[in-house]
CSV table of C-alpha atoms in Angstrom, one decimal:
chain,number,residue,atom,x,y,z
B,1,MET,CA,30.0,30.9,-11.0
B,2,ILE,CA,28.3,33.5,-8.8
B,3,SER,CA,28.1,36.0,-11.6
B,4,GLN,CA,26.6,33.2,-13.8
B,5,ALA,CA,23.9,32.6,-11.2
B,6,LEU,CA,23.2,36.4,-10.9
B,7,GLU,CA,22.9,36.6,-14.7
B,8,GLU,CA,20.4,33.7,-14.7
B,9,GLU,CA,18.4,35.5,-11.9
B,10,LYS,CA,18.4,38.7,-14.0
B,11,ASP,CA,17.3,36.9,-17.1
B,12,ILE,CA,14.4,35.1,-15.2
B,13,LEU,CA,13.3,38.4,-13.7
B,14,LYS,CA,13.4,40.2,-17.0
B,15,LYS,CA,11.2,37.6,-18.5
B,16,ILE,CA,8.7,37.6,-15.6
B,17,LYS,CA,8.4,41.4,-15.9
B,18,ASP,CA,7.4,41.1,-19.5
B,19,PRO,CA,3.7,40.2,-19.7
B,20,ALA,CA,4.3,38.2,-22.9
B,21,LEU,CA,7.0,36.1,-21.3
B,22,ARG,CA,5.7,36.0,-17.7
B,23,ASP,CA,4.6,32.3,-17.8
B,24,SER,CA,7.8,31.0,-19.3
B,25,GLY,CA,9.9,33.2,-17.0
B,26,PHE,CA,8.1,31.8,-14.0
B,27,ASN,CA,8.6,28.3,-15.3
B,28,LEU,CA,12.3,28.9,-15.5
B,29,LEU,CA,12.3,30.2,-12.0
B,30,VAL,CA,10.6,27.0,-10.8
B,31,LYS,CA,13.0,24.8,-12.6
B,32,ALA,CA,16.0,26.7,-11.3
B,33,TYR,CA,15.1,26.7,-7.7
B,34,GLN,CA,12.6,23.8,-7.1
B,35,GLN,CA,15.3,21.3,-5.9
B,36,ARG,CA,17.1,23.5,-3.5
B,37,LEU,CA,13.9,24.8,-2.0
B,38,TYR,CA,12.4,21.3,-1.8
B,39,TRP,CA,15.4,19.9,0.1
B,40,HIS,CA,15.5,23.0,2.4
B,41,ILE,CA,11.8,22.3,3.2
B,42,ARG,CA,12.0,18.6,3.4
B,43,LYS,CA,14.8,18.5,6.0
B,44,MET,CA,12.6,20.7,8.2
B,45,VAL,CA,9.2,18.9,7.8
B,46,ILE,CA,10.6,15.3,7.2
B,47,ASP,CA,7.6,14.0,5.3
B,48,HIS,CA,7.6,14.1,1.5
B,49,ASP,CA,3.9,15.0,1.1
B,50,ASP,CA,4.1,17.9,3.5
B,51,ALA,CA,7.3,19.1,1.7
B,52,ASP,CA,5.5,18.8,-1.6
B,53,ASP,CA,2.5,20.8,-0.3
B,54,LEU,CA,4.7,23.5,1.2
B,55,LEU,CA,6.8,23.8,-2.0
B,56,GLN,CA,3.7,24.4,-4.0
B,57,GLU,CA,2.5,27.0,-1.5
B,58,VAL,CA,5.9,28.8,-1.7
B,59,PHE,CA,5.8,29.0,-5.4
B,60,ILE,CA,2.1,30.2,-5.4
B,61,LYS,CA,3.2,33.0,-3.0
B,62,VAL,CA,6.1,33.8,-5.3
B,63,TRP,CA,3.7,33.9,-8.3
B,64,LYS,CA,1.3,36.2,-6.5
B,65,ASN,CA,4.0,38.5,-5.1
B,66,ILE,CA,6.7,38.6,-7.8
B,67,ASP,CA,5.7,42.1,-8.8
B,68,LYS,CA,6.5,43.3,-5.3
B,69,PHE,CA,10.0,41.8,-5.4
B,70,ARG,CA,12.6,44.6,-5.4
B,71,GLU,CA,15.3,43.9,-8.0
B,72,ASP,CA,18.1,45.3,-5.8
B,73,SER,CA,17.6,42.4,-3.4
B,74,ASN,CA,18.7,38.8,-4.1
B,75,LEU,CA,16.1,36.4,-5.7
B,76,PHE,CA,17.7,33.4,-4.0
B,77,THR,CA,17.5,35.0,-0.6
B,78,TRP,CA,13.9,36.1,-1.1
B,79,LEU,CA,12.8,32.6,-2.2
B,80,PHE,CA,14.6,31.0,0.8
B,81,LYS,CA,13.0,33.6,3.1
B,82,ILE,CA,9.5,32.7,1.9
B,83,ALA,CA,10.3,28.9,2.2
B,84,THR,CA,11.7,29.3,5.7
B,85,ASN,CA,8.7,31.3,6.9
B,86,GLU,CA,6.4,28.7,5.4
B,87,CYS,CA,8.3,25.9,7.2
B,88,LEU,CA,8.4,27.5,10.5
B,89,ASN,CA,4.7,28.4,10.4
B,90,PHE,CA,3.8,24.9,9.3
B,91,LEU,CA,5.7,23.3,12.2
B,92,LYS,CA,4.1,25.8,14.6
B,93,ARG,CA,0.6,24.9,13.4
B,94,LYS,CA,1.4,21.2,13.5
B,95,LYS,CA,2.7,21.4,17.0
B,96,SER,CA,-0.4,23.3,18.1
B,97,ARG,CA,-2.7,20.8,16.3
B,98,PHE,CA,-1.1,17.8,18.0
B,99,HIS,CA,-0.7,19.6,21.3
B,100,ILE,CA,3.0,19.2,21.3
B,101,PRO,CA,5.0,21.7,23.4
B,102,LEU,CA,6.5,24.3,21.1
B,103,GLU,CA,10.0,23.9,22.6
B,104,GLY,CA,9.9,20.1,23.1
B,105,PRO,CA,11.1,17.3,20.7
B,106,ASN,CA,8.6,16.6,17.9
B,107,LYS,CA,7.8,12.9,18.5
B,108,GLU,CA,5.4,12.8,15.6
B,109,LEU,CA,8.4,13.5,13.3
B,110,TYR,CA,10.6,11.0,15.2
B,111,ALA,CA,8.1,8.3,14.1
B,112,ARG,CA,8.3,9.4,10.5
B,113,LEU,CA,12.0,9.0,10.5
B,114,ASP,CA,11.6,5.3,11.6
B,115,SER,CA,8.8,4.3,9.3
B,116,GLY,CA,8.0,7.1,6.8
B,117,PRO,CA,8.2,6.5,3.1
B,118,TYR,CA,11.0,8.0,1.0
B,119,ILE,CA,13.5,7.8,3.8
B,120,SER,CA,16.5,5.5,3.7
B,121,GLY,CA,19.7,5.9,5.7
B,122,SER,CA,22.1,4.2,8.0
B,123,GLU,CA,21.3,3.9,11.7
B,124,ILE,CA,23.7,6.6,12.6
B,125,GLN,CA,22.3,8.9,9.9
B,126,ILE,CA,18.7,8.4,11.3
B,127,LYS,CA,20.1,9.0,14.8
B,128,LEU,CA,21.6,12.3,13.6
B,129,GLN,CA,18.2,13.4,12.2
B,130,LYS,CA,16.6,12.4,15.5
B,131,ALA,CA,19.2,14.5,17.3
B,132,LEU,CA,18.3,17.4,15.0
B,133,LEU,CA,14.6,17.1,16.0
B,134,ARG,CA,15.6,17.8,19.6
B,135,LEU,CA,16.8,21.2,18.6
B,136,PRO,CA,14.4,24.2,18.5
B,137,ASP,CA,13.1,24.6,14.9
B,138,LYS,CA,15.1,27.8,14.3
B,139,GLN,CA,18.3,26.3,15.4
B,140,ARG,CA,17.7,23.2,13.3
B,141,LEU,CA,17.1,25.4,10.4
B,142,VAL,CA,20.4,27.2,10.9
B,143,PHE,CA,22.2,23.9,11.3
B,144,ASN,CA,20.6,22.4,8.1
B,145,MET,CA,21.6,25.5,6.1
B,146,LYS,CA,25.1,25.5,7.3
B,147,TYR,CA,25.9,21.8,7.6
B,148,PHE,CA,23.9,20.2,4.8
B,149,GLU,CA,23.3,23.0,2.4
B,150,ASP,CA,26.8,24.5,2.9
B,151,MET,CA,25.4,28.0,2.8
B,152,LYS,CA,27.5,31.1,3.8
B,153,TYR,CA,26.7,32.8,7.1
B,154,GLU,CA,26.1,36.0,5.2
B,155,ASP,CA,23.3,34.4,3.2
B,156,ILE,CA,21.8,32.6,6.3
B,157,SER,CA,21.9,36.0,8.0
B,158,LYS,CA,19.8,37.6,5.3
B,159,ILE,CA,17.3,34.8,5.1
B,160,THR,CA,16.8,34.6,8.9
B,161,ASP,CA,17.3,38.3,9.7
B,162,THR,CA,19.8,37.2,12.4
B,163,SER,CA,23.3,38.5,13.0
B,164,ILE,CA,26.2,36.4,11.8
B,165,GLY,CA,27.5,36.3,15.4
B,166,SER,CA,24.3,34.8,16.7
B,167,LEU,CA,24.2,32.3,13.8
B,168,LYS,CA,27.8,31.1,14.6
B,169,ALA,CA,26.9,30.7,18.2
B,170,SER,CA,23.7,28.9,17.3
B,171,TYR,CA,25.5,26.5,15.0
B,172,HIS,CA,28.3,25.8,17.5
B,173,LEU,CA,25.8,25.0,20.2
B,174,ALA,CA,23.8,22.8,17.9
B,175,VAL,CA,26.9,20.7,17.0
B,176,LYS,CA,27.6,20.3,20.7
B,177,LYS,CA,24.0,19.1,21.5
B,178,ILE,CA,24.0,16.8,18.5
B,179,GLU,CA,27.3,15.1,19.4
B,180,GLU,CA,26.1,14.7,23.0
B,181,TYR,CA,22.9,13.0,21.8
B,182,ILE,CA,24.6,10.6,19.2
B,183,ASN,CA,27.1,9.5,21.8
B,184,LEU,CA,24.4,8.5,24.3
B,185,ASP,CA,24.2,4.7,24.9
V,1,MET,CA,31.9,10.0,17.8
V,2,LYS,CA,32.2,13.4,16.1
V,3,LEU,CA,29.8,14.9,13.6
V,4,GLU,CA,32.3,14.8,10.8
V,5,ASP,CA,32.5,11.0,11.3
V,6,ILE,CA,29.0,10.7,9.9
V,7,HIS,CA,28.5,10.5,6.1
V,8,LYS,CA,26.7,13.6,4.9
V,9,ASP,CA,24.5,11.6,2.5
V,10,ASN,CA,20.9,12.7,2.0
V,11,ILE,CA,18.7,10.1,3.6
V,12,PHE,CA,15.5,11.7,2.1
V,13,LYS,CA,14.2,10.4,-1.2
V,14,VAL,CA,11.5,11.5,-3.6
V,15,PRO,CA,9.2,9.5,-5.9
V,16,ASP,CA,10.4,8.8,-9.4
V,17,ASN,CA,10.2,11.8,-11.7
V,18,TYR,CA,9.1,14.1,-8.9
V,19,PHE,CA,11.1,17.1,-10.0
V,20,GLU,CA,10.4,16.5,-13.7
V,21,ASP,CA,6.6,16.5,-13.0
V,22,PHE,CA,6.5,19.2,-10.4
V,23,PRO,CA,6.4,22.3,-12.7
V,24,ASP,CA,3.3,20.9,-14.5
V,25,ARG,CA,1.5,20.0,-11.2
V,26,LEU,CA,2.3,23.5,-9.9
V,27,HIS,CA,1.0,25.1,-13.1
V,28,LYS,CA,-2.3,23.2,-12.8
V,29,ARG,CA,-2.7,24.2,-9.1
V,30,ILE,CA,-2.1,27.9,-9.9
V,31,ALA,CA,-4.6,27.6,-12.8
V,32,GLU,CA,-7.2,26.1,-10.5
V,33,LYS,CA,-6.6,28.8,-7.9
V,34,GLU,CA,-7.0,31.5,-10.4
V,35,ALA,CA,-10.1,29.9,-11.8
V,36,VAL,CA,-11.8,30.1,-8.4
V,37,ARG,CA,-10.6,33.6,-7.6
V,38,PRO,CA,-14.1,35.2,-7.8
V,39,THR,CA,-15.2,32.9,-5.0
V,40,PRO,CA,-13.9,35.0,-2.1
V,41,VAL,CA,-15.7,38.0,-3.6
V,42,ILE,CA,-19.0,36.0,-3.5
V,43,ARG,CA,-18.1,35.1,0.1
V,44,MET,CA,-17.7,38.8,0.8
V,45,ARG,CA,-21.3,39.4,-0.3
V,46,THR,CA,-22.6,39.5,3.3
V,47,LEU,CA,-20.0,42.1,4.3
V,48,ILE,CA,-20.7,44.1,1.2
V,49,ASN,CA,-24.4,44.0,1.9
V,50,ILE,CA,-23.9,45.2,5.4
V,51,ALA,CA,-21.6,48.0,4.2
V,52,ALA,CA,-24.2,49.0,1.5
V,53,ALA,CA,-27.0,49.0,4.0
V,54,ALA,CA,-25.0,51.3,6.3
V,55,VAL,CA,-24.2,53.7,3.4
V,56,ILE,CA,-27.9,53.7,2.3
V,57,LEU,CA,-29.0,54.3,5.8
V,58,PHE,CA,-26.7,57.2,6.0
V,59,PHE,CA,-28.0,58.7,2.8
V,60,VAL,CA,-31.6,58.2,3.9
V,61,ILE,CA,-31.1,59.9,7.3
V,62,TYR,CA,-28.8,62.6,5.9
V,63,GLY,CA,-31.1,63.4,3.0
V,64,ILE,CA,-34.2,63.5,5.2
V,65,SER,CA,-32.4,65.8,7.7
V,66,LEU,CA,-31.3,68.2,4.9
V,67,LEU,CA,-34.7,68.2,3.2
V,68,SER,CA,-36.5,68.7,6.5
V,69,THR,CA,-35.6,72.4,6.3
V,70,ARG,CA,-37.9,72.6,3.2
V,71,SER,CA,-41.6,73.1,3.6
V,72,SER,CA,-43.2,69.7,3.5
V,73,SER,CA,-45.4,68.7,6.3
V,74,ALA,CA,-44.3,65.0,6.1
V,75,GLU,CA,-40.7,66.0,6.1
V,76,ARG,CA,-41.3,68.4,9.0
V,77,ILE,CA,-42.8,65.5,11.0
V,78,LEU,CA,-39.8,63.3,10.1
V,79,SER,CA,-37.4,66.0,11.1
V,80,ASN,CA,-38.7,65.8,14.6
V,81,ILE,CA,-37.8,62.1,14.8
V,82,SER,CA,-34.3,61.5,16.1
V,83,SER,CA,-31.7,59.6,14.0
V,84,GLU,CA,-31.5,56.9,16.6
V,85,GLU,CA,-35.3,56.3,16.3
V,86,LEU,CA,-35.0,56.1,12.5
V,87,ILE,CA,-32.1,53.7,12.7
V,88,ASN,CA,-34.0,51.5,15.2
V,89,TYR,CA,-37.1,51.6,13.0
V,90,LEU,CA,-35.1,50.5,9.9
V,91,VAL,CA,-33.2,47.8,11.8
V,92,GLU,CA,-36.4,46.4,13.3
V,93,SER,CA,-38.3,46.6,10.0
V,94,ASP,CA,-36.3,43.7,8.6
V,95,MET,CA,-35.9,45.5,5.3
V,96,SER,CA,-33.3,43.9,3.0
V,97,THR,CA,-30.6,45.8,1.3
V,98,ASP,CA,-32.4,45.4,-2.0
V,99,GLU,CA,-35.7,46.8,-0.5
V,100,LEU,CA,-33.8,49.7,0.9
V,101,LEU,CA,-32.2,50.4,-2.5
V,102,GLU,CA,-35.6,50.2,-4.2
V,103,SER,CA,-37.2,52.6,-1.7
V,104,LEU,CA,-34.3,55.1,-1.9
V,105,ASP,CA,-34.9,58.0,-4.2
V,106,ILE,CA,-31.4,58.5,-5.8
V,107,SER,CA,-32.4,62.0,-6.8
V,108,ILE,CA,-32.4,63.0,-3.1
V,109,ILE,CA,-28.8,62.0,-2.9
V,110,ALA,CA,-28.0,63.7,-6.2
V,111,SER,CA,-29.7,66.9,-5.0
V,112,ILE,CA,-27.5,67.1,-1.9
V,113,ASP,CA,-24.8,69.6,-2.5
V,114,ASP,CA,-22.3,68.7,0.2
V,115,PRO,CA,-18.6,67.9,0.1
V,116,LEU,CA,-19.0,65.0,2.4
V,117,THR,CA,-21.6,63.3,0.1
V,118,ASP,CA,-19.3,64.0,-2.9
V,119,GLU,CA,-16.4,62.3,-1.1
V,120,LEU,CA,-18.5,59.3,-0.2
V,121,ILE,CA,-19.8,58.9,-3.7
V,122,SER,CA,-16.4,59.4,-5.4
V,123,SER,CA,-14.3,57.3,-3.0
V,124,ASP,CA,-12.6,54.4,-4.7
V,125,PRO,CA,-14.1,51.0,-3.9
V,126,ILE,CA,-11.8,48.2,-2.7
V,127,ASP,CA,-10.8,46.1,-5.7
V,128,ASP,CA,-11.2,42.4,-5.9
V,129,GLU,CA,-7.5,41.6,-5.6
V,130,THR,CA,-7.2,43.6,-2.4
V,131,ILE,CA,-10.1,41.7,-0.9
V,132,ASP,CA,-8.5,38.4,-2.0
V,133,ASP,CA,-5.2,39.5,-0.4
V,134,LEU,CA,-6.9,40.5,2.8
V,135,ILE,CA,-8.7,37.2,2.9
V,136,ASP,CA,-5.5,35.3,2.4
V,137,GLU,CA,-3.6,37.4,4.9
V,138,TYR,CA,-6.1,37.1,7.7
V,139,GLU,CA,-7.3,33.6,6.6
V,140,ILE,CA,-10.9,34.8,6.8
V,141,GLU,CA,-13.3,31.9,6.6
V,142,MET,CA,-16.7,33.0,5.3
V,143,GLU,CA,-19.6,30.7,5.8
V,144,TYR,CA,-21.1,31.6,2.4
V,145,LEU,CA,-19.7,30.3,-0.8
């Protein structure tokens, strides 16, 4: 399964490096990764329109910088790294625009969970998302990748440039905080 | 309640056909961006004009100071004027870059046999893509379109 994914990556990159096949190669890349990147971004920014904008920005950056991509690194990790940086920068800009303390809960995103379009879940699932919004953005990101996206710590470590030990500690602490919050009332 | 008691369903939804339509919308946006690529270069016009004026000013002063050793009375007089005074005169004279270019005798520059001048003339200009990348990186907002 892993070797099949690697073969697909190699095939995509080979096409992108060939000027005659560059467009179709990039199209394959978009189709192969759009869903995973979208859900990664969406869980962080909550709103569909914001996620859509950011996903486009991520792929535009990929299009512009694909020649700089080193083939000895992993395409999947590289794409997730770009998406992660875009998300964190977006959230930082948003907090500063709405004068929200960087470390505090993002109330603007809370409201979206209650009334935003394209969101539908049980009460406890919404409460879980609200608990996540109380975490610092980087910890929320780690939690999402481990819990929802079922990613390996090794991959998360490459994407976030954080040691596996720190990631495990961060995840463990996140679970504790979330359970405390959902058991309130 | 423990975390594992909560169903791990995805509560976030997307509009119908979102993923089917996304590659086409992205392709259009990239095409639009590439179509307006020359714009940042036009926005850079002011900076380029300033840089060009500085280079021309350098050549004018440098050329005059070299030629001042030759036996022309006008040049001898000019050679007695300090560079600062010449710069002040040119700055206060409100001459545009185009006027400076017109008034500059390129043969003066060509006649200067000096390694520094050769280096200035032959140095590679910044290409458009590098300028675009710099603008993107530093999110430079120019007032001129």
